[in-house]
mmCIF file with all atom_site columns, C-alpha atoms in Angstrom:
data_model
loop_
_atom_site.group_PDB
_atom_site.id
_atom_site.type_symbol
_atom_site.label_atom_id
_atom_site.label_alt_id
_atom_site.label_comp_id
_atom_site.label_asym_id
_atom_site.label_entity_id
_atom_site.label_seq_id
_atom_site.pdbx_PDB_ins_code
_atom_site.Cartn_x
_atom_site.Cartn_y
_atom_site.Cartn_z
_atom_site.occupancy
_atom_site.B_iso_or_equiv
_atom_site.pdbx_formal_charge
_atom_site.auth_seq_id
_atom_site.auth_comp_id
_atom_site.auth_asym_id
_atom_site.auth_atom_id
_atom_site.pdbx_PDB_model_num
ATOM 1   C CA . MET A 1 1   ? 0.000   0.000  0.000   1.00 0.00 ? 7   MET A CA 1
ATOM 2   C CA . LYS A 1 2   ? 2.875   2.355  0.829   1.00 0.00 ? 8   LYS A CA 1
ATOM 3   C CA . MET A 1 3   ? 4.377   1.707  -2.600  1.00 0.00 ? 9   MET A CA 1
ATOM 4   C CA . HIS A 1 4   ? 1.082   2.566  -4.268  1.00 0.00 ? 10  HIS A CA 1
ATOM 5   C CA . THR A 1 5   ? 0.798   5.828  -2.298  1.00 0.00 ? 11  THR A CA 1
ATOM 6   C CA . LEU A 1 6   ? 4.380   6.707  -3.127  1.00 0.00 ? 12  LEU A CA 1
ATOM 7   C CA . LEU A 1 7   ? 3.823   6.126  -6.874  1.00 0.00 ? 13  LEU A CA 1
ATOM 8   C CA . VAL A 1 8   ? 0.675   8.303  -6.829  1.00 0.00 ? 14  VAL A CA 1
ATOM 9   C CA . ALA A 1 9   ? 2.545   11.068 -5.017  1.00 0.00 ? 15  ALA A CA 1
ATOM 10  C CA . VAL A 1 10  ? 5.408   10.959 -7.538  1.00 0.00 ? 16  VAL A CA 1
ATOM 11  C CA . ALA A 1 11  ? 2.942   11.008 -10.466 1.00 0.00 ? 17  ALA A CA 1
ATOM 12  C CA . VAL A 1 12  ? 1.041   14.013 -9.045  1.00 0.00 ? 18  VAL A CA 1
ATOM 13  C CA . THR A 1 13  ? 4.307   15.863 -8.369  1.00 0.00 ? 19  THR A CA 1
ATOM 14  C CA . ALA A 1 14  ? 5.532   15.175 -11.920 1.00 0.00 ? 20  ALA A CA 1
ATOM 15  C CA . ALA A 1 15  ? 2.235   16.318 -13.419 1.00 0.00 ? 21  ALA A CA 1
ATOM 16  C CA . LEU A 1 16  ? 2.213   19.544 -11.394 1.00 0.00 ? 22  LEU A CA 1
ATOM 17  C CA . GLY A 1 17  ? 5.883   20.143 -12.161 1.00 0.00 ? 23  GLY A CA 1
ATOM 18  C CA . GLY A 1 18  ? 5.131   19.889 -15.884 1.00 0.00 ? 24  GLY A CA 1
ATOM 19  C CA . CYS A 1 19  ? 2.588   22.685 -15.611 1.00 0.00 ? 25  CYS A CA 1
ATOM 20  C CA . GLN A 1 20  ? 5.127   25.271 -14.491 1.00 0.00 ? 26  GLN A CA 1
ATOM 21  C CA . ARG A 1 21  ? 6.237   27.975 -16.884 1.00 0.00 ? 27  ARG A CA 1
ATOM 22  C CA . THR A 1 22  ? 9.740   27.460 -18.204 1.00 0.00 ? 28  THR A CA 1
ATOM 23  C CA . SER A 1 23  ? 11.005  30.842 -19.283 1.00 0.00 ? 29  SER A CA 1
ATOM 24  C CA . PHE A 1 24  ? 14.654  31.478 -19.913 1.00 0.00 ? 30  PHE A CA 1
ATOM 25  C CA . GLY A 1 25  ? 14.290  35.266 -20.187 1.00 0.00 ? 31  GLY A CA 1
ATOM 26  C CA . GLY A 1 26  ? 15.932  35.954 -16.853 1.00 0.00 ? 32  GLY A CA 1
ATOM 27  C CA . LEU A 1 27  ? 18.732  33.405 -17.340 1.00 0.00 ? 33  LEU A CA 1
ATOM 28  C CA . SER A 1 28  ? 20.220  34.807 -20.567 1.00 0.00 ? 34  SER A CA 1
ATOM 29  C CA . THR A 1 29  ? 23.603  36.498 -20.182 1.00 0.00 ? 35  THR A CA 1
ATOM 30  C CA . GLN A 1 30  ? 23.783  37.791 -23.768 1.00 0.00 ? 36  GLN A CA 1
ATOM 31  C CA . PRO A 1 31  ? 22.333  41.226 -24.591 1.00 0.00 ? 37  PRO A CA 1
ATOM 32  C CA . ARG A 1 32  ? 19.244  41.299 -26.790 1.00 0.00 ? 38  ARG A CA 1
ATOM 33  C CA . PRO A 1 33  ? 19.624  42.834 -30.263 1.00 0.00 ? 39  PRO A CA 1
ATOM 34  C CA . ALA A 1 34  ? 18.238  46.313 -30.817 1.00 0.00 ? 40  ALA A CA 1
ATOM 35  C CA . PRO A 1 35  ? 14.900  46.484 -32.650 1.00 0.00 ? 41  PRO A CA 1
ATOM 36  C CA . LEU A 1 36  ? 15.064  47.249 -36.366 1.00 0.00 ? 42  LEU A CA 1
ATOM 37  C CA . MET A 1 37  ? 14.034  50.654 -37.626 1.00 0.00 ? 43  MET A CA 1
ATOM 38  C CA . PRO A 1 38  ? 11.056  50.638 -39.998 1.00 0.00 ? 44  PRO A CA 1
ATOM 39  C CA . ALA A 1 39  ? 11.810  51.275 -43.669 1.00 0.00 ? 45  ALA A CA 1
ATOM 40  C CA . PRO A 1 40  ? 10.810  54.700 -44.968 1.00 0.00 ? 46  PRO A CA 1
ATOM 41  C CA . VAL A 1 41  ? 7.686   54.770 -47.099 1.00 0.00 ? 47  VAL A CA 1
ATOM 42  C CA . GLY A 1 42  ? 7.821   56.983 -50.163 1.00 0.00 ? 48  GLY A CA 1
ATOM 43  C CA . GLY A 1 43  ? 4.921   58.601 -51.959 1.00 0.00 ? 49  GLY A CA 1
ATOM 44  C CA . VAL A 1 44  ? 2.945   56.946 -54.718 1.00 0.00 ? 50  VAL A CA 1
ATOM 45  C CA . GLN A 1 45  ? 3.511   58.286 -58.210 1.00 0.00 ? 51  GLN A CA 1
ATOM 46  C CA . SER A 1 46  ? 1.131   58.175 -61.121 1.00 0.00 ? 52  SER A CA 1
ATOM 47  C CA . GLY A 1 47  ? 1.536   58.885 -64.796 1.00 0.00 ? 53  GLY A CA 1
ATOM 48  C CA . GLN A 1 48  ? 1.288   57.483 -68.298 1.00 0.00 ? 54  GLN A CA 1
ATOM 49  C CA . LEU A 1 49  ? 3.390   54.533 -69.386 1.00 0.00 ? 55  LEU A CA 1
ATOM 50  C CA . ALA A 1 50  ? 5.805   55.029 -72.222 1.00 0.00 ? 56  ALA A CA 1
ATOM 51  C CA . PRO A 1 51  ? 4.473   53.855 -75.591 1.00 0.00 ? 57  PRO A CA 1
ATOM 52  C CA . PRO A 1 52  ? 5.622   50.377 -76.662 1.00 0.00 ? 58  PRO A CA 1
ATOM 53  C CA . MET A 1 53  ? 8.839   50.186 -78.625 1.00 0.00 ? 59  MET A CA 1
ATOM 54  C CA . THR A 1 54  ? 8.390   49.677 -82.319 1.00 0.00 ? 60  THR A CA 1
ATOM 55  C CA . ASP A 1 55  ? 11.937  48.623 -83.120 1.00 0.00 ? 61  ASP A CA 1
ATOM 56  C CA . GLY A 1 56  ? 10.981  44.953 -82.818 1.00 0.00 ? 62  GLY A CA 1
ATOM 57  C CA . THR A 1 57  ? 12.946  44.266 -79.621 1.00 0.00 ? 63  THR A CA 1
ATOM 58  C CA . THR A 1 58  ? 9.845   43.744 -77.482 1.00 0.00 ? 64  THR A CA 1
ATOM 59  C CA . GLN A 1 59  ? 7.799   41.653 -79.902 1.00 0.00 ? 65  GLN A CA 1
ATOM 60  C CA . PHE A 1 60  ? 6.597   38.272 -78.744 1.00 0.00 ? 66  PHE A CA 1
ATOM 61  C CA . PRO A 1 61  ? 7.949   35.265 -80.620 1.00 0.00 ? 67  PRO A CA 1
ATOM 62  C CA . THR A 1 62  ? 5.635   33.606 -83.075 1.00 0.00 ? 68  THR A CA 1
ATOM 63  C CA . ALA A 1 63  ? 3.399   30.940 -81.618 1.00 0.00 ? 69  ALA A CA 1
ATOM 64  C CA . PRO A 1 64  ? 4.435   27.364 -82.326 1.00 0.00 ? 70  PRO A CA 1
ATOM 65  C CA . THR A 1 65  ? 2.333   25.493 -84.829 1.00 0.00 ? 71  THR A CA 1
ATOM 66  C CA . ALA A 1 66  ? 1.054   21.974 -84.555 1.00 0.00 ? 72  ALA A CA 1
ATOM 67  C CA . PRO A 1 67  ? 3.112   19.418 -86.443 1.00 0.00 ? 73  PRO A CA 1
ATOM 68  C CA . GLN A 1 68  ? 1.671   18.528 -89.803 1.00 0.00 ? 74  GLN A CA 1
ATOM 69  C CA . GLN A 1 69  ? -0.097  15.192 -89.813 1.00 0.00 ? 75  GLN A CA 1
ATOM 70  C CA . ALA A 1 70  ? 1.238   12.625 -92.229 1.00 0.00 ? 76  ALA A CA 1
ATOM 71  C CA . ASN A 1 71  ? -0.941  11.459 -95.078 1.00 0.00 ? 77  ASN A CA 1
ATOM 72  C CA . PRO A 1 72  ? -3.226  8.757  -93.557 1.00 0.00 ? 78  PRO A CA 1
ATOM 73  C CA . ASP A 1 73  ? -2.714  6.456  -96.558 1.00 0.00 ? 79  ASP A CA 1
ATOM 74  C CA . VAL A 1 74  ? 1.089   6.614  -96.162 1.00 0.00 ? 80  VAL A CA 1
ATOM 75  C CA . ALA A 1 75  ? 0.763   6.117  -92.393 1.00 0.00 ? 81  ALA A CA 1
ATOM 76  C CA . ALA A 1 76  ? -1.443  3.071  -92.927 1.00 0.00 ? 82  ALA A CA 1
ATOM 77  C CA . ALA A 1 77  ? 0.972   1.510  -95.407 1.00 0.00 ? 83  ALA A CA 1
ATOM 78  C CA . ASN A 1 78  ? 3.999   1.991  -93.135 1.00 0.00 ? 84  ASN A CA 1
ATOM 79  C CA . ALA A 1 79  ? 2.295   1.104  -89.849 1.00 0.00 ? 85  ALA A CA 1
ATOM 80  C CA . PRO A 1 80  ? 3.367   -2.121 -88.109 1.00 0.00 ? 86  PRO A CA 1
ATOM 81  C CA . GLU A 1 81  ? 0.966   -4.938 -87.267 1.00 0.00 ? 87  GLU A CA 1
ATOM 82  C CA . LEU A 1 82  ? -0.818  -4.493 -83.923 1.00 0.00 ? 88  LEU A CA 1
ATOM 83  C CA . THR A 1 83  ? -1.880  -6.804 -81.143 1.00 0.00 ? 89  THR A CA 1
ATOM 84  C CA . ARG A 1 84  ? -4.593  -6.043 -78.615 1.00 0.00 ? 90  ARG A CA 1
ATOM 85  C CA . GLU A 1 85  ? -2.360  -7.180 -75.747 1.00 0.00 ? 91  GLU A CA 1
ATOM 86  C CA . ALA A 1 86  ? 0.217   -4.482 -76.571 1.00 0.00 ? 92  ALA A CA 1
ATOM 87  C CA . LEU A 1 87  ? -2.436  -1.777 -76.116 1.00 0.00 ? 93  LEU A CA 1
ATOM 88  C CA . ILE A 1 88  ? -3.792  -2.771 -72.700 1.00 0.00 ? 94  ILE A CA 1
ATOM 89  C CA . GLY A 1 89  ? -3.310  -0.217 -69.926 1.00 0.00 ? 95  GLY A CA 1
ATOM 90  C CA . ARG A 1 90  ? -3.119  3.526  -69.352 1.00 0.00 ? 96  ARG A CA 1
ATOM 91  C CA . TRP A 1 91  ? -2.411  5.945  -72.203 1.00 0.00 ? 97  TRP A CA 1
ATOM 92  C CA . SER A 1 92  ? -2.050  9.721  -72.340 1.00 0.00 ? 98  SER A CA 1
ATOM 93  C CA . ALA A 1 93  ? -4.346  11.085 -75.019 1.00 0.00 ? 99  ALA A CA 1
ATOM 94  C CA . GLY A 1 94  ? -3.659  14.428 -76.649 1.00 0.00 ? 100 GLY A CA 1
ATOM 95  C CA . THR A 1 95  ? -6.327  16.176 -78.671 1.00 0.00 ? 101 THR A CA 1
ATOM 96  C CA . GLY A 1 96  ? -7.304  19.760 -79.270 1.00 0.00 ? 102 GLY A CA 1
ATOM 97  C CA . GLY A 1 97  ? -4.356  21.106 -77.267 1.00 0.00 ? 103 GLY A CA 1
ATOM 98  C CA . SER A 1 98  ? -5.321  19.244 -74.089 1.00 0.00 ? 104 SER A CA 1
ATOM 99  C CA . SER A 1 99  ? -4.297  15.929 -72.608 1.00 0.00 ? 105 SER A CA 1
ATOM 100 C CA . CYS A 1 100 ? -6.102  13.313 -70.555 1.00 0.00 ? 106 CYS A CA 1
ATOM 101 C CA . ASP A 1 101 ? -5.927  9.636  -69.605 1.00 0.00 ? 107 ASP A CA 1
ATOM 102 C CA . VAL A 1 102 ? -7.413  6.751  -71.590 1.00 0.00 ? 108 VAL A CA 1
ATOM 103 C CA . PHE A 1 103 ? -7.552  3.227  -70.135 1.00 0.00 ? 109 PHE A CA 1
ATOM 104 C CA . LEU A 1 104 ? -7.864  0.213  -72.455 1.00 0.00 ? 110 LEU A CA 1
ATOM 105 C CA . SER A 1 105 ? -8.857  -3.247 -71.219 1.00 0.00 ? 111 SER A CA 1
ATOM 106 C CA . LEU A 1 106 ? -9.721  -6.607 -72.767 1.00 0.00 ? 112 LEU A CA 1
ATOM 107 C CA . THR A 1 107 ? -13.249 -6.714 -71.349 1.00 0.00 ? 113 THR A CA 1
ATOM 108 C CA . LYS A 1 108 ? -15.753 -7.244 -74.194 1.00 0.00 ? 114 LYS A CA 1
ATOM 109 C CA . TRP A 1 109 ? -17.906 -4.162 -74.834 1.00 0.00 ? 115 TRP A CA 1
ATOM 110 C CA . THR A 1 110 ? -20.093 -2.588 -77.494 1.00 0.00 ? 116 THR A CA 1
ATOM 111 C CA . GLY A 1 111 ? -17.794 -1.724 -80.393 1.00 0.00 ? 117 GLY A CA 1
ATOM 112 C CA . GLY A 1 112 ? -15.012 -4.064 -79.275 1.00 0.00 ? 118 GLY A CA 1
ATOM 113 C CA . TYR A 1 113 ? -13.360 -3.865 -75.864 1.00 0.00 ? 119 TYR A CA 1
ATOM 114 C CA . ARG A 1 114 ? -13.944 -1.651 -72.841 1.00 0.00 ? 120 ARG A CA 1
ATOM 115 C CA . ALA A 1 115 ? -12.185 1.733  -72.661 1.00 0.00 ? 121 ALA A CA 1
ATOM 116 C CA . ALA A 1 116 ? -12.519 4.624  -70.242 1.00 0.00 ? 122 ALA A CA 1
ATOM 117 C CA . SER A 1 117 ? -11.355 8.207  -70.396 1.00 0.00 ? 123 SER A CA 1
ATOM 118 C CA . ARG A 1 118 ? -10.551 10.525 -67.481 1.00 0.00 ? 124 ARG A CA 1
ATOM 119 C CA . GLY A 1 119 ? -10.269 14.284 -67.797 1.00 0.00 ? 125 GLY A CA 1
ATOM 120 C CA . CYS A 1 120 ? -10.871 14.284 -71.546 1.00 0.00 ? 126 CYS A CA 1
ATOM 121 C CA . VAL A 1 121 ? -12.746 16.999 -73.425 1.00 0.00 ? 127 VAL A CA 1
ATOM 122 C CA . GLY A 1 122 ? -14.297 17.122 -76.876 1.00 0.00 ? 128 GLY A CA 1
ATOM 123 C CA . ASP A 1 123 ? -14.333 13.951 -78.953 1.00 0.00 ? 129 ASP A CA 1
ATOM 124 C CA . ALA A 1 124 ? -11.983 12.117 -76.577 1.00 0.00 ? 130 ALA A CA 1
ATOM 125 C CA . ALA A 1 125 ? -14.505 12.424 -73.713 1.00 0.00 ? 131 ALA A CA 1
ATOM 126 C CA . ALA A 1 126 ? -16.810 10.014 -75.572 1.00 0.00 ? 132 ALA A CA 1
ATOM 127 C CA . ILE A 1 127 ? -14.263 7.159  -75.739 1.00 0.00 ? 133 ILE A CA 1
ATOM 128 C CA . ALA A 1 128 ? -15.857 4.039  -74.235 1.00 0.00 ? 134 ALA A CA 1
ATOM 129 C CA . ALA A 1 129 ? -14.645 1.217  -76.494 1.00 0.00 ? 135 ALA A CA 1
ATOM 130 C CA . TRP A 1 130 ? -11.670 0.251  -78.641 1.00 0.00 ? 136 TRP A CA 1
ATOM 131 C CA . ASP A 1 131 ? -10.515 -2.438 -81.026 1.00 0.00 ? 137 ASP A CA 1
ATOM 132 C CA . VAL A 1 132 ? -7.735  -3.264 -83.471 1.00 0.00 ? 138 VAL A CA 1
ATOM 133 C CA . GLN A 1 133 ? -8.616  -3.539 -87.152 1.00 0.00 ? 139 GLN A CA 1
ATOM 134 C CA . GLY A 1 134 ? -5.603  -4.495 -89.251 1.00 0.00 ? 140 GLY A CA 1
ATOM 135 C CA . LYS A 1 135 ? -2.911  -1.884 -88.627 1.00 0.00 ? 141 LYS A CA 1
ATOM 136 C CA . GLN A 1 136 ? -5.138  0.666  -86.927 1.00 0.00 ? 142 GLN A CA 1
ATOM 137 C CA . VAL A 1 137 ? -6.647  1.305  -83.507 1.00 0.00 ? 143 VAL A CA 1
ATOM 138 C CA . ILE A 1 138 ? -10.330 2.224  -83.559 1.00 0.00 ? 144 ILE A CA 1
ATOM 139 C CA . LEU A 1 139 ? -11.749 4.194  -80.620 1.00 0.00 ? 145 LEU A CA 1
ATOM 140 C CA . ALA A 1 140 ? -15.537 4.213  -80.263 1.00 0.00 ? 146 ALA A CA 1
ATOM 141 C CA . ASP A 1 141 ? -18.271 5.694  -78.065 1.00 0.00 ? 147 ASP A CA 1
ATOM 142 C CA . SER A 1 142 ? -20.670 3.687  -75.863 1.00 0.00 ? 148 SER A CA 1
ATOM 143 C CA . SER A 1 143 ? -22.983 3.068  -78.855 1.00 0.00 ? 149 SER A CA 1
ATOM 144 C CA . GLY A 1 144 ? -20.173 1.627  -80.973 1.00 0.00 ? 150 GLY A CA 1
ATOM 145 C CA . ASN A 1 145 ? -19.851 4.722  -83.204 1.00 0.00 ? 151 ASN A CA 1
ATOM 146 C CA . GLN A 1 146 ? -16.289 5.474  -84.294 1.00 0.00 ? 152 GLN A CA 1
ATOM 147 C CA . VAL A 1 147 ? -14.688 8.358  -82.371 1.00 0.00 ? 153 VAL A CA 1
ATOM 148 C CA . ALA A 1 148 ? -11.140 8.100  -83.764 1.00 0.00 ? 154 ALA A CA 1
ATOM 149 C CA . ARG A 1 149 ? -8.811  6.046  -85.939 1.00 0.00 ? 155 ARG A CA 1
ATOM 150 C CA . LEU A 1 150 ? -5.077  5.847  -85.091 1.00 0.00 ? 156 LEU A CA 1
ATOM 151 C CA . TYR A 1 151 ? -1.928  4.272  -86.543 1.00 0.00 ? 157 TYR A CA 1
ATOM 152 C CA . GLN A 1 152 ? 1.295   3.459  -84.711 1.00 0.00 ? 158 GLN A CA 1
ATOM 153 C CA . SER A 1 153 ? 3.768   6.262  -85.458 1.00 0.00 ? 159 SER A CA 1
ATOM 154 C CA . ALA A 1 154 ? 6.515   5.335  -82.977 1.00 0.00 ? 160 ALA A CA 1
ATOM 155 C CA . ASN A 1 155 ? 7.207   2.907  -80.171 1.00 0.00 ? 161 ASN A CA 1
ATOM 156 C CA . GLU A 1 156 ? 4.407   3.427  -77.595 1.00 0.00 ? 162 GLU A CA 1
ATOM 157 C CA . ARG A 1 157 ? 2.793   6.207  -79.706 1.00 0.00 ? 163 ARG A CA 1
ATOM 158 C CA . TYR A 1 158 ? -0.269  6.241  -81.948 1.00 0.00 ? 164 TYR A CA 1
ATOM 159 C CA . ASP A 1 159 ? -1.428  9.201  -84.046 1.00 0.00 ? 165 ASP A CA 1
ATOM 160 C CA . GLY A 1 160 ? -4.581  9.738  -86.033 1.00 0.00 ? 166 GLY A CA 1
ATOM 161 C CA . SER A 1 161 ? -7.722  11.810 -86.277 1.00 0.00 ? 167 SER A CA 1
ATOM 162 C CA . THR A 1 162 ? -11.169 11.880 -84.750 1.00 0.00 ? 168 THR A CA 1
ATOM 163 C CA . ALA A 1 163 ? -14.375 11.430 -86.733 1.00 0.00 ? 169 ALA A CA 1
ATOM 164 C CA . THR A 1 164 ? -14.678 15.241 -86.805 1.00 0.00 ? 170 THR A CA 1
ATOM 165 C CA . GLY A 1 165 ? -11.170 15.654 -88.291 1.00 0.00 ? 171 GLY A CA 1
ATOM 166 C CA . GLN A 1 166 ? -9.316  16.734 -85.145 1.00 0.00 ? 172 GLN A CA 1
ATOM 167 C CA . SER A 1 167 ? -5.846  15.226 -84.565 1.00 0.00 ? 173 SER A CA 1
ATOM 168 C CA . ILE A 1 168 ? -5.486  12.803 -81.668 1.00 0.00 ? 174 ILE A CA 1
ATOM 169 C CA . SER A 1 169 ? -2.574  10.857 -80.205 1.00 0.00 ? 175 SER A CA 1
ATOM 170 C CA . LEU A 1 170 ? -2.079  8.122  -77.635 1.00 0.00 ? 176 LEU A CA 1
ATOM 171 C CA . SER A 1 171 ? 1.289   7.749  -75.940 1.00 0.00 ? 177 SER A CA 1
ATOM 172 C CA . ARG A 1 172 ? 2.882   6.320  -72.820 1.00 0.00 ? 178 ARG A CA 1
#
């Protein structure tokens, strides 16, 4: 019993000791630095801006242009053979100056196999199915209507156009 009382007394003393303020302000032997002086505030000026220079030194560079799409007939003739298994997974789709994610799976679906898009706008937002036909990848909507047709243009890259004529690419 005495041990129990002793442990309670030590615990109470420790708890009360932890509640004390521990300030080292009076123990410091180094002088405190002087406060900084505020910066002077000047007046506000108003007036007209100088006209833009016309010597060509301040002109913006010309905007980049989209790369020219290859002739679809030439692309089709030079495209390698495709397999569905090589297309399974996540792809970055680029169309209309924006990019989004397209996921291709081997689950049977209207128009071929199941596809899903995330963050896509325009024609790419309608992608719900896909399939391989010869040397091309066909992307379709949930009703099986063709959304885009693409050919392999590089390793892990497919380029083509949507049904409305807009360029589209898949890459990873």
